[in-house]
Tab-separated table of C-alpha atoms in Angstrom:
chain	number	residue	atom	x	y	z
C	175	MET	CA	1.909	0.345	-8.967
C	176	ASN	CA	1.351	4.019	-8.834
C	177	CYS	CA	-0.441	6.139	-6.251
C	178	CYS	CA	-3.754	6.173	-8.182
C	179	ALA	CA	-4.121	2.461	-8.003
C	180	VAL	CA	-3.234	2.452	-4.306
C	181	LYS	CA	-5.737	5.241	-3.614
C	182	CYS	CA	-8.426	3.369	-5.553
C	183	PHE	CA	-8.004	0.178	-3.563
C	184	ALA	CA	-7.537	2.081	-0.299
C	185	SER	CA	-10.684	4.135	-0.777
C	186	GLY	CA	-13.081	1.575	0.645
C	187	ASP	CA	-12.914	-0.622	3.707
C	188	ILE	CA	-9.668	-2.343	3.915
C	189	PRO	CA	-9.918	-6.014	5.056
C	190	GLU	CA	-7.670	-7.425	7.650
C	191	SER	CA	-6.460	-10.127	5.173
C	192	LEU	CA	-6.938	-10.948	1.541
C	193	PRO	CA	-8.976	-14.001	0.540
C	194	ASN	CA	-5.938	-15.420	-1.267
C	195	MET	CA	-2.259	-15.041	-0.627
C	196	LEU	CA	-0.199	-13.272	-3.388
C	197	VAL	CA	2.190	-16.222	-3.735
C	198	HIS	CA	3.542	-15.125	-7.105
C	199	LEU	CA	4.421	-11.528	-6.094
C	200	ARG	CA	8.178	-11.375	-5.743
C	201	ASP	CA	8.860	-7.667	-6.408
C	202	LEU	CA	6.610	-4.789	-5.289
C	203	ILE	CA	7.422	-1.324	-6.669
C	204	LEU	CA	5.211	1.511	-5.459
C	205	TYR	CA	5.588	5.232	-6.329
C	206	GLY	CA	3.846	8.379	-5.532
C	207	LEU	CA	2.586	7.219	-2.121
C	208	SER	CA	1.567	9.571	0.652
C	209	PHE	CA	1.771	7.797	3.930
C	210	GLY	CA	0.164	10.781	5.525
C	211	GLN	CA	-3.075	8.956	4.444
C	212	GLU	CA	-3.603	6.135	6.922
C	213	ASP	CA	-5.616	4.049	4.413
C	214	GLU	CA	-2.765	4.093	1.911
C	215	LEU	CA	-0.391	2.768	4.494
C	216	ARG	CA	-2.816	0.145	5.634
C	217	PHE	CA	-3.299	-1.094	2.160
C	218	VAL	CA	0.444	-1.359	1.431
C	219	LEU	CA	0.961	-3.291	4.679
C	220	LEU	CA	-1.867	-5.599	3.662
C	221	LEU	CA	-0.147	-6.202	0.280
C	222	VAL	CA	3.166	-6.997	1.990
C	223	ALA	CA	1.679	-9.207	4.716
C	224	SER	CA	-0.229	-11.173	2.009
C	225	SER	CA	2.943	-11.802	-0.031
C	226	PRO	CA	4.865	-14.679	1.493
C	227	ASN	CA	7.426	-14.902	-1.367
C	228	LEU	CA	8.096	-11.156	-1.529
C	229	LYS	CA	11.851	-10.557	-2.007
C	230	LYS	CA	12.093	-6.901	-3.012
C	231	VAL	CA	10.101	-3.830	-2.029
C	232	LYS	CA	10.803	-0.418	-3.525
C	233	MET	CA	8.696	2.610	-2.468
C	234	GLU	CA	8.884	6.195	-3.624
C	235	MET	CA	6.920	8.404	-1.174
C	236	ASN	CA	5.753	11.955	-1.397
C	237	TYR	CA	5.326	14.077	1.702
C	238	ASN	CA	2.777	16.820	1.553
C	239	PRO	CA	1.927	18.247	5.070
C	240	THR	CA	-1.453	19.526	3.815
C	241	ASN	CA	-2.428	15.897	3.106
C	242	HIS	CA	-1.738	14.740	6.567
C	243	LYS	CA	-4.834	13.767	8.601
C	244	PRO	CA	-4.157	14.304	12.366
C	245	PRO	CA	-5.090	11.322	14.614
């Protein structure tokens, strides 16, 4: 999953849980992420928490200090 898909899903209100568990998701590969954006991080954590059979996570992150939102 690339950063555009994550940004799309993270652009609205992020629920505390998904309506269904992602029981068939075993490998999660994410690239182009910017964890300076809190919504992106929350969405990725939601995916991981909703995937009880997840075995492998691979993430490629970009750091751009201009995209960081101060708390």
